[in-house]
C-alpha cells in the first residue's frame, strides 16, 4: 500500500535535501490544490491520494511542524516568528510562505505530481503561486474545495492526533490507531497539535472564514474549482474525490 508514497524530504527540509523515494510514474502527473477549512480532511485525502496515486503531499503546515522539531538555534529569525504565529493559530506572513514554496519549486516537477495542502491560503498567495506555476511551465488539473459544516469541523479538530515522525493523521473516534496513541505506520507516539487546542481552533476558523470565499472565487474564475462534500468516512470522501476528478485526469 505504501509503495508509491514519496518521502517528501526536499519539501519538508528544503531544496538542499534530496528525496530518497520518488513516486513511480504510473499515470500522467496529478497536480492539485486542496482547499477547505482546517479539519475538513484535506490532509487525510492528500495522504490517501499520495499513497494510492503517487502524487507528493506538499503541506506547508508540515514544513513548519518539521522546523519545530529542529534544533532551536538552527531556526532563522523568520522561522521563529512563523512558529509563533502558528502556535497562536494565526497565519504566517504571505512573504514567508511564498519564499518557502518558491525555494521548493523543484517539487512542482515531481514525477508523480503533487497535492498542495494548506497553500495557497490567501488570494495574494494564489496570485503569486500562479506566477510560480507559469515560470515552471506547470499547470494544475484542478482545485478541490472540501466543504463541511462548522460544528463538525470543531469535533474533528479536537479529536485529531498526528504522528510527528511520518505525519500520518488519526482521529480518536473516526480513525483511531490500532494501539492507543501509537502510529500504525511507523510506531512513533501520536501527539495533538498545539493549534488543535480550543483557543487556537477558534482563531483558525475565523481566519479561514475570511479568506475561503475569495480564494474559492479566484479558482472558480479559472474554471479549476471542484467542490466536494467532506462529510462521511475518509473512504467515502476519497471515492467522491476520484469521481469528481475523473473528467480532468
Ligand atoms: P495547516 O497544517 O495547513 O493547518 O497549517 C498549520 C499552520 O501553519 C497554520 O495555522 C498557519 O499558522 C501555518 N500555515 C500553513 N500554511 C500556511 C499558508 N499557506 N499561509 C499562512 N500560514 C500557513
Short mmCIF file of C-alpha atoms and ligand atoms in Angstrom, two decimals:
data_model
loop_
_atom_site.label_atom_id
_atom_site.label_comp_id
_atom_site.label_asym_id
_atom_site.label_seq_id
_atom_site.Cartn_x
_atom_site.Cartn_y
_atom_site.Cartn_z
CA UNK A 1 0.00 0.00 0.00
CA UNK A 2 2.84 2.41 0.83
CA UNK A 3 4.89 1.53 -2.27
CA UNK A 4 4.07 4.70 -4.13
CA UNK A 5 4.41 7.09 -1.24
CA UNK A 6 7.23 9.61 -1.76
CA UNK A 7 9.32 10.60 1.30
CA UNK A 8 8.99 14.40 0.80
CA UNK A 9 12.40 15.29 2.28
CA UNK A 10 13.04 18.03 -0.30
CA UNK A 11 9.70 19.60 0.60
CA UNK A 12 9.89 19.25 4.37
CA UNK A 13 13.53 20.27 4.83
CA UNK A 14 14.27 22.41 1.77
CA UNK A 15 15.89 22.36 -1.64
CA UNK A 16 19.33 21.37 -0.23
CA UNK A 17 17.90 17.90 0.54
CA UNK A 18 17.09 15.15 -1.95
CA UNK A 19 14.16 12.75 -1.70
CA UNK A 20 15.21 9.09 -1.41
CA UNK A 21 11.95 7.71 -2.68
CA UNK A 22 10.19 9.42 -5.55
CA UNK A 23 6.85 8.34 -6.98
CA UNK A 24 6.73 5.75 -9.73
CA UNK A 25 5.11 7.35 -12.78
CA UNK A 26 2.06 5.15 -13.29
CA UNK A 27 -0.04 7.91 -14.84
CA UNK A 28 0.38 11.45 -16.04
CA UNK A 29 1.25 13.59 -13.00
CA UNK A 30 -1.70 14.61 -10.85
CA UNK A 31 -1.35 18.28 -9.88
CA UNK A 32 -3.91 19.50 -7.41
CA UNK A 33 -4.54 22.18 -4.82
CA UNK A 34 -6.69 21.08 -1.86
CA UNK A 35 -8.79 23.80 -0.19
CA UNK A 36 -11.07 23.55 2.84
CA UNK A 37 -11.25 24.57 6.47
CA UNK A 38 -8.67 23.21 8.90
CA UNK A 39 -10.08 19.82 9.93
CA UNK A 40 -12.17 19.29 6.78
CA UNK A 41 -9.92 16.32 5.97
CA UNK A 42 -7.59 17.74 3.31
CA UNK A 43 -4.58 16.11 4.94
CA UNK A 44 -6.27 12.70 5.13
CA UNK A 45 -7.38 12.87 1.49
CA UNK A 46 -3.90 14.03 0.46
CA UNK A 47 -2.42 11.01 2.28
CA UNK A 48 -4.82 8.61 0.52
CA UNK A 49 -4.24 10.17 -2.90
CA UNK A 50 -0.49 10.18 -2.31
CA UNK A 51 -0.32 6.55 -1.18
CA UNK A 52 -2.58 5.28 -3.96
CA UNK A 53 -1.63 7.50 -6.88
CA UNK A 54 1.92 8.53 -6.01
CA UNK A 55 1.49 12.30 -6.07
CA UNK A 56 3.63 14.04 -3.44
CA UNK A 57 1.77 15.52 -0.46
CA UNK A 58 3.05 19.09 -0.17
CA UNK A 59 1.71 20.57 3.06
CA UNK A 60 3.01 23.99 4.10
CA UNK A 61 1.88 23.26 7.68
CA UNK A 62 4.16 20.19 7.67
CA UNK A 63 7.14 22.41 6.74
CA UNK A 64 6.51 24.43 9.91
CA UNK A 65 5.92 21.34 12.06
CA UNK A 66 9.21 19.87 10.75
CA UNK A 67 11.02 23.13 11.58
CA UNK A 68 9.54 22.96 15.08
CA UNK A 69 11.28 19.62 15.64
CA UNK A 70 14.65 21.08 14.57
CA UNK A 71 17.28 22.46 16.93
CA UNK A 72 16.09 25.82 18.35
CA UNK A 73 19.36 27.58 17.36
CA UNK A 74 19.18 26.32 13.76
CA UNK A 75 15.94 28.22 13.07
CA UNK A 76 16.12 31.56 11.22
CA UNK A 77 14.52 34.63 12.88
CA UNK A 78 11.77 34.46 10.20
CA UNK A 79 11.10 30.83 11.12
CA UNK A 80 10.90 31.72 14.86
CA UNK A 81 8.31 34.35 14.00
CA UNK A 82 6.40 31.92 11.76
CA UNK A 83 6.29 29.29 14.53
CA UNK A 84 4.96 31.87 17.00
CA UNK A 85 2.15 32.80 14.57
CA UNK A 86 1.37 29.14 14.09
CA UNK A 87 1.21 28.48 17.85
CA UNK A 88 -1.41 31.23 18.18
CA UNK A 89 -3.45 29.74 15.32
CA UNK A 90 -2.69 32.76 13.10
CA UNK A 91 -1.48 32.68 9.51
CA UNK A 92 2.24 33.01 8.80
CA UNK A 93 3.08 36.03 6.59
CA UNK A 94 2.47 35.65 2.87
CA UNK A 95 6.09 36.64 2.24
CA UNK A 96 7.49 33.84 4.42
CA UNK A 97 5.21 31.17 2.96
CA UNK A 98 5.87 32.30 -0.61
CA UNK A 99 9.64 32.19 -0.01
CA UNK A 100 9.39 28.64 1.31
CA UNK A 101 7.27 27.46 -1.63
CA UNK A 102 9.40 29.24 -4.25
CA UNK A 103 12.59 27.72 -2.77
CA UNK A 104 10.94 24.31 -3.18
CA UNK A 105 9.63 24.83 -6.74
CA UNK A 106 11.56 21.72 -7.80
CA UNK A 107 8.80 19.72 -6.02
CA UNK A 108 6.30 21.01 -8.60
CA UNK A 109 8.08 18.84 -11.16
CA UNK A 110 7.80 15.66 -9.09
CA UNK A 111 7.22 12.66 -11.40
CA UNK A 112 4.00 11.56 -9.72
CA UNK A 113 2.66 15.12 -9.45
CA UNK A 114 1.76 16.99 -6.25
CA UNK A 115 -1.08 17.69 -3.84
CA UNK A 116 -0.78 21.12 -2.28
CA UNK A 117 -2.41 21.10 1.15
CA UNK A 118 -2.73 24.37 3.09
CA UNK A 119 -1.32 26.53 0.31
CA UNK A 120 -2.43 28.92 -1.13
CA UNK A 121 -4.32 30.31 1.87
CA UNK A 122 -4.88 33.87 0.64
CA UNK A 123 -5.56 35.48 -2.74
CA UNK A 124 -2.10 37.14 -2.55
CA UNK A 125 -0.56 33.67 -2.24
CA UNK A 126 -2.75 32.33 -5.06
CA UNK A 127 -1.70 35.16 -7.40
CA UNK A 128 1.98 34.69 -6.61
CA UNK A 129 1.65 30.92 -6.96
CA UNK A 130 0.06 31.32 -10.39
CA UNK A 131 3.25 33.11 -11.48
CA UNK A 132 5.46 30.39 -9.98
CA UNK A 133 3.47 27.73 -11.87
CA UNK A 134 3.76 29.72 -15.08
CA UNK A 135 7.53 30.21 -14.67
CA UNK A 136 7.89 26.48 -14.11
CA UNK A 137 5.70 25.56 -17.10
CA UNK A 138 3.36 23.58 -14.82
CA UNK A 139 -0.46 23.63 -14.89
CA UNK A 140 -2.97 22.46 -12.28
CA UNK A 141 -5.50 19.69 -13.08
CA UNK A 142 -7.98 21.03 -10.54
CA UNK A 143 -8.51 22.75 -7.19
CA UNK A 144 -10.56 20.60 -4.80
CA UNK A 145 -12.66 22.50 -2.27
CA UNK A 146 -13.66 20.26 0.67
CA UNK A 147 -16.86 21.59 2.30
CA UNK A 148 -18.13 20.79 5.78
CA UNK A 149 -20.38 22.39 8.50
CA UNK A 150 -18.53 24.33 11.22
CA UNK A 151 -19.74 22.22 14.18
CA UNK A 152 -18.44 19.03 12.55
CA UNK A 153 -15.08 20.70 11.90
CA UNK A 154 -14.62 21.62 15.56
CA UNK A 155 -15.35 17.98 16.56
CA UNK A 156 -12.84 16.73 14.05
CA UNK A 157 -10.06 19.12 15.07
CA UNK A 158 -10.33 18.48 18.80
CA UNK A 159 -10.11 14.67 18.29
CA UNK A 160 -7.28 14.77 15.75
CA UNK A 161 -3.93 13.16 16.57
CA UNK A 162 -0.89 13.25 14.30
CA UNK A 163 2.35 11.34 14.00
CA UNK A 164 5.31 13.72 14.46
CA UNK A 165 7.53 11.23 12.60
CA UNK A 166 5.72 10.25 9.37
CA UNK A 167 2.93 12.89 9.60
CA UNK A 168 0.08 10.34 9.35
CA UNK A 169 -3.24 11.68 10.66
CA UNK A 170 -5.63 9.86 13.04
CA UNK A 171 -8.81 10.70 14.96
CA UNK A 172 -9.64 9.31 18.38
CA UNK A 173 -13.21 8.42 17.26
CA UNK A 174 -13.41 8.18 13.47
CA UNK A 175 -9.92 6.94 12.57
CA UNK A 176 -8.32 5.51 15.72
CA UNK A 177 -4.86 3.92 15.53
CA UNK A 178 -4.69 0.16 16.27
CA UNK A 179 -2.87 0.90 19.56
CA UNK A 180 -3.90 3.98 21.56
CA UNK A 181 -1.61 6.93 20.77
CA UNK A 182 0.79 4.87 18.60
CA UNK A 183 1.24 5.43 14.86
CA UNK A 184 0.10 2.44 12.75
CA UNK A 185 2.73 3.19 10.11
CA UNK A 186 5.98 3.90 11.97
CA UNK A 187 5.27 3.16 15.66
CA UNK A 188 6.01 6.71 16.91
CA UNK A 189 3.89 8.21 19.73
CA UNK A 190 0.97 10.29 18.43
CA UNK A 191 0.55 13.91 19.52
CA UNK A 192 -2.15 16.58 19.50
CA UNK A 193 -1.15 19.66 17.52
CA UNK A 194 -0.83 22.82 19.67
CA UNK A 195 -3.08 24.61 17.20
CA UNK A 196 -5.79 21.95 17.64
CA UNK A 197 -6.37 23.21 21.21
CA UNK A 198 -9.72 25.09 21.65
CA UNK A 199 -8.47 28.73 21.64
CA UNK A 200 -6.31 28.20 18.56
CA UNK A 201 -9.15 26.38 16.78
CA UNK A 202 -11.36 29.45 17.27
CA UNK A 203 -8.72 31.80 15.80
CA UNK A 204 -8.04 29.46 12.87
CA UNK A 205 -11.71 29.15 11.97
CA UNK A 206 -12.19 32.95 11.98
CA UNK A 207 -9.09 33.36 9.79
CA UNK A 208 -10.25 30.65 7.42
CA UNK A 209 -13.73 32.12 7.04
CA UNK A 210 -12.38 35.49 5.90
CA UNK A 211 -10.07 34.01 3.24
CA UNK A 212 -12.04 30.97 2.00
CA UNK A 213 -14.64 32.64 -0.22
CA UNK A 214 -12.24 34.95 -2.15
CA UNK A 215 -9.85 32.04 -2.71
CA UNK A 216 -12.61 29.72 -3.98
CA UNK A 217 -13.79 32.53 -6.27
CA UNK A 218 -10.24 33.03 -7.59
CA UNK A 219 -10.10 29.41 -8.77
CA UNK A 220 -13.76 29.34 -9.85
CA UNK A 221 -12.96 32.16 -12.29
CA UNK A 222 -10.17 30.00 -13.73
CA UNK A 223 -12.59 27.09 -14.10
CA UNK A 224 -10.44 24.92 -11.82
CA UNK A 225 -12.65 24.66 -8.73
CA UNK A 226 -14.40 21.39 -7.83
CA UNK A 227 -16.47 21.41 -4.60
CA UNK A 228 -16.66 18.12 -2.70
CA UNK A 229 -18.68 17.34 0.42
CA UNK A 230 -16.24 16.41 3.20
CA UNK A 231 -18.86 14.60 5.27
CA UNK A 232 -18.65 10.85 5.76
CA UNK A 233 -15.74 8.43 6.13
CA UNK A 234 -12.32 9.07 4.56
CA UNK A 235 -13.07 6.27 2.03
CA UNK A 236 -16.40 7.83 1.04
CA UNK A 237 -14.77 11.23 0.58
CA UNK A 238 -11.93 9.60 -1.38
CA UNK A 239 -14.43 7.91 -3.74
CA UNK A 240 -16.19 11.24 -4.25
CA UNK A 241 -12.83 12.87 -4.97
CA UNK A 242 -11.85 10.30 -7.59
CA UNK A 243 -15.25 10.50 -9.31
CA UNK A 244 -15.06 14.30 -9.39
CA UNK A 245 -11.52 14.21 -10.78
CA UNK A 246 -12.10 11.56 -13.45
CA UNK A 247 -13.09 14.01 -16.23
CA UNK A 248 -9.91 16.04 -15.57
CA UNK A 249 -7.20 13.37 -15.35
P1 LIG B 1 -2.15 23.53 8.43
O1 LIG B 1 -1.46 22.27 8.80
O2 LIG B 1 -2.27 23.71 6.95
O3 LIG B 1 -3.47 23.70 9.15
O4 LIG B 1 -1.21 24.74 8.90
C1 LIG B 1 -0.86 24.92 10.25
C2 LIG B 1 -0.43 26.35 10.47
O5 LIG B 1 0.72 26.65 9.66
C3 LIG B 1 -1.46 27.41 10.08
O6 LIG B 1 -2.42 27.64 11.12
C4 LIG B 1 -0.56 28.62 9.84
O7 LIG B 1 -0.10 29.16 11.07
C5 LIG B 1 0.64 27.97 9.15
N1 LIG B 1 0.44 27.90 7.69
C6 LIG B 1 0.43 26.76 6.93
N2 LIG B 1 0.24 27.06 5.64
C7 LIG B 1 0.12 28.41 5.57
C8 LIG B 1 -0.10 29.33 4.50
N3 LIG B 1 -0.23 28.90 3.23
N4 LIG B 1 -0.17 30.64 4.80
C9 LIG B 1 -0.01 31.09 6.06
N5 LIG B 1 0.18 30.28 7.11
C10 LIG B 1 0.25 28.95 6.88
#
